[in-house]
PDB file of C-alpha atoms in Angstrom:
ATOM      1  CA  MET A  27      -5.754   6.980 -16.385  1.00 80.00           C
ATOM      2  CA  ARG A  28      -2.051   8.635 -16.931  1.00 91.00           C
ATOM      3  CA  ILE A  29       1.147   6.347 -15.001  1.00 96.00           C
ATOM      4  CA  HIS A  30       4.129   7.412 -14.610  1.00 98.00           C
ATOM      5  CA  ILE A  31       6.987   5.555 -13.639  1.00 98.00           C
ATOM      6  CA  PHE A  32      10.587   5.780 -12.267  1.00 98.00           C
ATOM      7  CA  LYS A  33      13.695   3.051 -12.950  1.00 97.00           C
ATOM      8  CA  SER A  34      16.368   3.846 -11.272  1.00 96.00           C
ATOM      9  CA  ARG A  35      19.520   1.649 -13.546  1.00 95.00           C
ATOM     10  CA  ARG A  36      20.176   0.637  -8.904  1.00 96.00           C
ATOM     11  CA  LYS A  37      18.320  -2.159  -7.803  1.00 96.00           C
ATOM     12  CA  GLY A  38      15.912  -1.762  -4.438  1.00 97.00           C
ATOM     13  CA  LEU A  39      12.101  -0.443  -3.350  1.00 98.00           C
ATOM     14  CA  THR A  40       9.123  -1.286  -5.985  1.00 98.00           C
ATOM     15  CA  ARG A  41       6.824   1.369  -5.282  1.00 99.00           C
ATOM     16  CA  LEU A  42       3.135   2.271  -5.715  1.00 98.00           C
ATOM     17  CA  VAL A  43       1.200   5.199  -5.205  1.00 98.00           C
ATOM     18  CA  VAL A  44      -2.347   5.513  -6.959  1.00 97.00           C
ATOM     19  CA  GLY A  45      -4.983   8.487  -5.619  1.00 93.00           C
ATOM     20  CA  GLY A  46      -8.107   9.300  -6.897  1.00 86.00           C
ATOM     21  CA  LEU A  47      -9.356   5.535  -6.301  1.00 86.00           C
ATOM     22  CA  HIS A  48     -12.910   6.408  -6.305  1.00 79.00           C
ATOM     23  CA  GLY A  49     -16.147   8.874  -6.202  1.00 74.00           C
ATOM     24  CA  ARG A  50     -14.788  12.459  -7.196  1.00 77.00           C
ATOM     25  CA  GLU A  51     -11.391  12.113  -5.224  1.00 82.00           C
ATOM     26  CA  GLY A  52      -8.659  12.500  -8.081  1.00 75.00           C
ATOM     27  CA  ARG A  53      -9.120  15.772  -9.170  1.00 80.00           C
ATOM     28  CA  THR A  54      -7.811  17.307  -5.526  1.00 84.00           C
ATOM     29  CA  VAL A  55      -5.755  14.198  -4.652  1.00 90.00           C
ATOM     30  CA  LYS A  56      -3.955  14.408  -8.875  1.00 91.00           C
ATOM     31  CA  LEU A  57      -2.627  18.358  -7.962  1.00 91.00           C
ATOM     32  CA  ILE A  58      -0.474  16.691  -5.187  1.00 93.00           C
ATOM     33  CA  LEU A  59       0.185  13.735  -6.880  1.00 95.00           C
ATOM     34  CA  LYS A  60       1.959  15.719 -10.100  1.00 95.00           C
ATOM     35  CA  ARG A  61       3.773  17.875  -7.692  1.00 96.00           C
ATOM     36  CA  PHE A  62       5.400  14.638  -6.519  1.00 97.00           C
ATOM     37  CA  ILE A  63       6.460  13.482  -9.776  1.00 97.00           C
ATOM     38  CA  LEU A  64       7.866  16.940 -10.635  1.00 97.00           C
ATOM     39  CA  GLU A  65      10.318  16.403  -7.840  1.00 97.00           C
ATOM     40  CA  GLY A  66      11.381  13.780  -9.719  1.00 97.00           C
ATOM     41  CA  GLY A  67      13.245   9.278  -9.037  1.00 97.00           C
ATOM     42  CA  PRO A  68      14.135   7.440  -6.717  1.00 98.00           C
ATOM     43  CA  ARG A  69      18.174   6.812  -6.140  1.00 96.00           C
ATOM     44  CA  SER A  70      17.601   3.216  -6.364  1.00 97.00           C
ATOM     45  CA  GLY A  71      14.687   0.949  -7.933  1.00 98.00           C
ATOM     46  CA  MET A  72      11.149   2.149  -9.217  1.00 98.00           C
ATOM     47  CA  LEU A  73       9.162   4.578  -8.279  1.00 99.00           C
ATOM     48  CA  ILE A  74       5.254   4.438  -9.980  1.00 98.00           C
ATOM     49  CA  VAL A  75       2.528   6.995  -9.834  1.00 98.00           C
ATOM     50  CA  VAL A  76      -0.658   7.448 -10.869  1.00 97.00           C
ATOM     51  CA  PRO A  77      -1.907  10.732 -10.029  1.00 95.00           C
ATOM     52  CA  SER A  78      -5.641   9.411 -10.354  1.00 90.00           C
ATOM     53  CA  LEU A  79      -8.061   6.016 -11.533  1.00 87.00           C
ATOM     54  CA  CYS A  80     -10.909   8.284 -12.038  1.00 81.00           C
ATOM     55  CA  ASP A  81     -11.376  12.023 -11.466  1.00 76.00           C
ATOM     56  CA  GLU A  82     -15.304  11.213 -11.559  1.00 74.00           C
ATOM     57  CA  ALA A  83     -16.987   7.595 -10.870  1.00 74.00           C
ATOM     58  CA  LYS A  84     -19.921   6.414  -9.071  1.00 79.00           C
ATOM     59  CA  TYR A  85     -18.536   6.070  -5.467  1.00 82.00           C
ATOM     60  CA  VAL A  86     -18.127   2.020  -4.392  1.00 81.00           C
ATOM     61  CA  SER A  87     -16.185   2.854  -0.908  1.00 83.00           C
ATOM     62  CA  THR A  88     -12.844   0.347  -1.419  1.00 83.00           C
ATOM     63  CA  LEU A  89     -13.696  -1.710   0.765  1.00 83.00           C
ATOM     64  CA  SER A  90     -16.358  -3.344  -0.361  1.00 85.00           C
ATOM     65  CA  LYS A  91     -15.957  -6.435  -3.104  1.00 89.00           C
ATOM     66  CA  ARG A  92     -18.041  -4.341  -5.164  1.00 90.00           C
ATOM     67  CA  TYR A  93     -15.168  -1.527  -5.505  1.00 89.00           C
ATOM     68  CA  PHE A  94     -12.446  -5.125  -7.273  1.00 88.00           C
ATOM     69  CA  GLU A  95     -15.901  -4.791 -10.101  1.00 91.00           C
ATOM     70  CA  THR A  96     -15.648  -1.881 -11.498  1.00 90.00           C
ATOM     71  CA  GLU A  97     -12.526  -0.380 -14.898  1.00 89.00           C
ATOM     72  CA  GLU A  98     -10.554   1.489 -11.237  1.00 90.00           C
ATOM     73  CA  GLY A  99     -10.726  -1.502  -9.346  1.00 90.00           C
ATOM     74  CA  ARG A 100      -9.990  -3.414 -12.530  1.00 93.00           C
ATOM     75  CA  LYS A 101      -7.369  -1.106 -12.810  1.00 93.00           C
ATOM     76  CA  LEU A 102      -6.082  -1.221  -9.642  1.00 94.00           C
ATOM     77  CA  LEU A 103      -5.325  -5.172  -8.918  1.00 95.00           C
ATOM     78  CA  ASN A 104      -4.221  -5.253 -12.767  1.00 96.00           C
ATOM     79  CA  LEU A 105      -1.971  -1.723 -11.614  1.00 97.00           C
ATOM     80  CA  LEU A 106      -0.499  -3.986  -8.319  1.00 97.00           C
ATOM     81  CA  SER A 107      -0.445  -7.661 -10.605  1.00 97.00           C
ATOM     82  CA  HIS A 108       1.740  -6.266 -12.929  1.00 97.00           C
ATOM     83  CA  TYR A 109       3.797  -4.893 -10.705  1.00 97.00           C
ATOM     84  CA  LYS A 110       3.611  -6.400  -7.359  1.00 97.00           C
ATOM     85  CA  PRO A 111       5.304  -3.820  -5.496  1.00 98.00           C
ATOM     86  CA  ASP A 112       7.044  -4.215  -1.413  1.00 98.00           C
ATOM     87  CA  VAL A 113       5.288  -0.795  -0.891  1.00 98.00           C
ATOM     88  CA  TYR A 114       1.952   0.671  -2.128  1.00 98.00           C
ATOM     89  CA  VAL A 115       0.193   3.194  -0.985  1.00 98.00           C
ATOM     90  CA  GLU A 116      -2.894   4.210  -1.853  1.00 96.00           C
ATOM     91  CA  VAL A 117      -3.947   7.943  -1.171  1.00 96.00           C
ATOM     92  CA  HIS A 118      -7.823   8.800  -0.238  1.00 93.00           C
ATOM     93  CA  CYS A 119      -9.330  13.184   0.108  1.00 92.00           C
ATOM     94  CA  TYR A 120     -12.146  13.118   2.379  1.00 92.00           C
ATOM     95  CA  SER A 121     -15.143  15.785   3.607  1.00 89.00           C
ATOM     96  CA  LYS A 122     -14.474  17.276   7.037  1.00 90.00           C
ATOM     97  CA  LYS A 123     -17.614  15.921   8.138  1.00 92.00           C
ATOM     98  CA  ALA A 124     -16.019  12.054   7.249  1.00 92.00           C
ATOM     99  CA  PHE A 125     -13.202  12.887   9.611  1.00 94.00           C
ATOM    100  CA  ARG A 126     -15.385  11.105  13.183  1.00 94.00           C
ATOM    101  CA  SER A 127     -16.468   7.902  11.563  1.00 93.00           C
ATOM    102  CA  LEU A 128     -12.876   7.590   9.785  1.00 94.00           C
ATOM    103  CA  THR A 129     -10.672   7.823  13.265  1.00 95.00           C
ATOM    104  CA  SER A 130     -13.753   6.449  15.696  1.00 94.00           C
ATOM    105  CA  PRO A 131     -12.515   4.324  17.568  1.00 91.00           C
ATOM    106  CA  MET A 132     -16.067   2.153  16.308  1.00 91.00           C
ATOM    107  CA  ARG A 133     -15.215   1.677  13.017  1.00 89.00           C
ATOM    108  CA  MET A 134     -14.089  -1.364  13.293  1.00 85.00           C
ATOM    109  CA  VAL A 135     -17.713  -2.687  14.161  1.00 86.00           C
ATOM    110  CA  ARG A 136     -19.208  -0.427  11.408  1.00 87.00           C
ATOM    111  CA  LYS A 137     -16.648  -0.654   8.745  1.00 84.00           C
ATOM    112  CA  GLY A 138     -15.350  -4.497   9.343  1.00 82.00           C
ATOM    113  CA  VAL A 139     -11.942  -2.066   9.813  1.00 86.00           C
ATOM    114  CA  PRO A 140      -9.415   0.131  12.564  1.00 89.00           C
ATOM    115  CA  GLN A 141     -10.032   3.479  12.411  1.00 92.00           C
ATOM    116  CA  LEU A 142      -7.510   5.888  10.820  1.00 96.00           C
ATOM    117  CA  ILE A 143      -4.430   7.616  13.309  1.00 97.00           C
ATOM    118  CA  GLU A 144      -4.123  11.320  12.369  1.00 97.00           C
ATOM    119  CA  LEU A 145      -0.520  12.792  11.873  1.00 97.00           C
ATOM    120  CA  GLU A 146      -0.762  16.318  11.104  1.00 95.00           C
ATOM    121  CA  ARG A 147      -3.278  18.679   9.965  1.00 95.00           C
ATOM    122  CA  GLY A 148      -5.772  15.834   9.513  1.00 94.00           C
ATOM    123  CA  VAL A 149      -3.576  13.460   7.177  1.00 97.00           C
ATOM    124  CA  LEU A 150      -4.913  10.161   8.008  1.00 97.00           C
ATOM    125  CA  ILE A 151      -3.234   6.314   7.700  1.00 97.00           C
ATOM    126  CA  GLY A 152      -4.116   3.808   8.244  1.00 94.00           C
ATOM    127  CA  SER A 153      -3.452   0.217   6.635  1.00 90.00           C
ATOM    128  CA  SER A 154      -4.734  -0.619   3.123  1.00 90.00           C
ATOM    129  CA  SER A 155      -7.598  -3.521   3.263  1.00 87.00           C
ATOM    130  CA  PRO A 156      -8.230  -6.356   3.449  1.00 85.00           C
ATOM    131  CA  LEU A 157     -10.147  -7.325   0.445  1.00 87.00           C
ATOM    132  CA  LEU A 158      -6.537  -5.721  -0.916  1.00 91.00           C
ATOM    133  CA  LEU A 159      -3.604  -6.917   1.752  1.00 88.00           C
ATOM    134  CA  SER A 160      -5.150 -10.967   1.057  1.00 87.00           C
ATOM    135  CA  THR A 161      -4.007 -10.955  -2.177  1.00 90.00           C
ATOM    136  CA  GLY A 162      -0.019 -10.973  -1.141  1.00 90.00           C
ATOM    137  CA  LEU A 163       0.375  -8.999  -4.018  1.00 94.00           C
ATOM    138  CA  PHE A 164       2.784  -6.166  -1.739  1.00 95.00           C
ATOM    139  CA  ARG A 165       4.895  -6.803   1.386  1.00 95.00           C
ATOM    140  CA  LEU A 166       3.365  -3.208   2.459  1.00 95.00           C
ATOM    141  CA  GLY A 167       0.487  -1.329   1.960  1.00 94.00           C
ATOM    142  CA  VAL A 168      -0.427   2.082   2.895  1.00 95.00           C
ATOM    143  CA  THR A 169      -3.792   4.108   3.478  1.00 95.00           C
ATOM    144  CA  VAL A 170      -3.873   8.162   3.642  1.00 96.00           C
ATOM    145  CA  GLU A 171      -6.634   9.704   3.779  1.00 95.00           C
ATOM    146  CA  VAL A 172      -5.794  14.008   3.001  1.00 95.00           C
ATOM    147  CA  PRO A 173      -8.715  16.165   3.566  1.00 93.00           C
ATOM    148  CA  CYS A 174     -10.610  17.534   0.274  1.00 88.00           C
ATOM    149  CA  ARG A 175     -10.356  21.206   1.297  1.00 80.00           C
ATOM    150  CA  ASN A 176      -7.274  21.559   3.422  1.00 72.00           C
ATOM    151  CA  GLY A 177      -3.921  23.442   1.517  1.00 76.00           C
ATOM    152  CA  GLU A 178      -1.832  22.906   4.867  1.00 80.00           C
ATOM    153  CA  SER A 179      -1.929  18.783   4.978  1.00 92.00           C
ATOM    154  CA  ARG A 180      -0.561  18.711   0.751  1.00 93.00           C
ATOM    155  CA  ASP A 181       3.064  19.665   2.619  1.00 94.00           C
ATOM    156  CA  VAL A 182       2.557  16.417   4.661  1.00 96.00           C
ATOM    157  CA  LEU A 183       1.696  14.126   2.479  1.00 96.00           C
ATOM    158  CA  LEU A 184       4.274  15.241   0.389  1.00 97.00           C
ATOM    159  CA  ARG A 185       7.110  15.117   3.325  1.00 97.00           C
ATOM    160  CA  LEU A 186       5.432  10.723   3.480  1.00 97.00           C
ATOM    161  CA  LEU A 187       5.466  10.392   0.017  1.00 98.00           C
ATOM    162  CA  ARG A 188       9.406  11.600  -0.245  1.00 98.00           C
ATOM    163  CA  ILE A 189       9.821   9.517   2.698  1.00 98.00           C
ATOM    164  CA  VAL A 190       8.702   6.197   0.533  1.00 98.00           C
ATOM    165  CA  ARG A 191      11.036   7.648  -2.271  1.00 98.00           C
ATOM    166  CA  ASP A 192      14.026   7.513  -0.829  1.00 98.00           C
ATOM    167  CA  ARG A 193      14.077   5.382   1.705  1.00 97.00           C
ATOM    168  CA  GLU A 194      16.099   1.647   0.233  1.00 96.00           C
ATOM    169  CA  ALA A 195      14.240  -0.435   1.898  1.00 97.00           C
ATOM    170  CA  ILE A 196      11.048  -0.241   3.925  1.00 97.00           C
ATOM    171  CA  SER A 197      12.796  -1.378   7.138  1.00 97.00           C
ATOM    172  CA  GLU A 198      14.013   2.526   6.202  1.00 97.00           C
ATOM    173  CA  VAL A 199      10.471   4.500   5.681  1.00 97.00           C
ATOM    174  CA  LEU A 200       8.251   2.372   8.840  1.00 96.00           C
ATOM    175  CA  GLY A 201      12.139   3.504  11.072  1.00 96.00           C
ATOM    176  CA  GLU A 202      11.838   7.540   9.484  1.00 97.00           C
ATOM    177  CA  LEU A 203       8.066   7.630   9.867  1.00 96.00           C
ATOM    178  CA  MET A 204       8.208   6.551  13.616  1.00 96.00           C
ATOM    179  CA  LYS A 205      11.214   9.378  13.996  1.00 97.00           C
ATOM    180  CA  LEU A 206       8.668  12.054  12.991  1.00 97.00           C
ATOM    181  CA  TYR A 207       5.425  10.828  14.570  1.00 97.00           C
ATOM    182  CA  PRO A 208       7.145   8.124  17.127  1.00 97.00           C
ATOM    183  CA  LYS A 209       2.641   8.165  19.425  1.00 97.00           C
ATOM    184  CA  GLN A 210       1.009   7.966  15.783  1.00 96.00           C
ATOM    185  CA  LEU A 211       2.974   4.976  13.480  1.00 95.00           C
ATOM    186  CA  SER A 212       2.828   3.782  17.210  1.00 95.00           C
ATOM    187  CA  GLU A 213      -0.433   3.302  17.482  1.00 94.00           C
ATOM    188  CA  ALA A 214      -1.163   2.595  13.652  1.00 93.00           C
ATOM    189  CA  ILE A 215       1.291  -0.348  14.156  1.00 92.00           C
ATOM    190  CA  LYS A 216      -0.786  -1.594  17.225  1.00 91.00           C
ATOM    191  CA  LEU A 217      -4.220  -1.052  15.172  1.00 89.00           C
ATOM    192  CA  PHE A 218      -2.259  -3.002  12.430  1.00 87.00           C
ATOM    193  CA  GLU A 219      -1.404  -6.616  14.411  1.00 87.00           C
ATOM    194  CA  MET A 220      -3.830  -6.452  15.933  1.00 83.00           C
ATOM    195  CA  TYR A 221      -6.315  -6.201  12.646  1.00 80.00           C
ATOM    196  CA  LYS A 222      -3.655  -9.318  10.754  1.00 78.00           C
ATOM    197  CA  GLN A 223      -4.483 -11.110  13.702  1.00 79.00           C
ATOM    198  CA  ARG A 224      -7.714 -10.836  13.423  1.00 75.00           C
ATOM    199  CA  LEU A 225      -7.547 -11.855   9.646  1.00 70.00           C
ATOM    200  CA  GLY A 226      -5.501 -14.507  10.032  1.00 72.00           C
ATOM    201  CA  LEU A 227      -2.731 -13.277   8.056  1.00 66.00           C
ATOM    202  CA  SER A 228      -0.149 -12.842  10.281  1.00 57.00           C
TER     203      SER A 228
END
């Protein structure tokens, strides 16, 4: 696990971006995150990027308590505990056949979490897992899923990450995303607020 840290002289948001959280998705995600790293750091605050928590490991869902008993899960909790980011973004990749289950409204019934919302080109967005939300270790937690075999999604992910890096307040991050994807982000926020109430976190 390699950690890339960019720290500005100006105070600001602490942003943590982590890819390759389980299985073999690190092979795909780290290539995009390495390109993002080459662009440099933020004008204010701090940016921490972990391109791949693991390149290859037994797949355990991040929605399961068992995940946080794995080596990858413990590493993730250590990162969150150490940096206590204002914004936490975890980046996954999914196979084509998983798209329907990730975006189905029945995901709440089957998995206990809201469906992800497609922004464009197969890039999906949603909230962090309930297990992480309950830790209180970050202010805004976002899960992003990109197709494992779709190069077109790379540019969409990079645009999202640049917004997280370059905006100087959480409200600015959300505002910029709302400008780009008004319908999708409104739906994602509505699902998140309903979900927070269900978890008793509101």
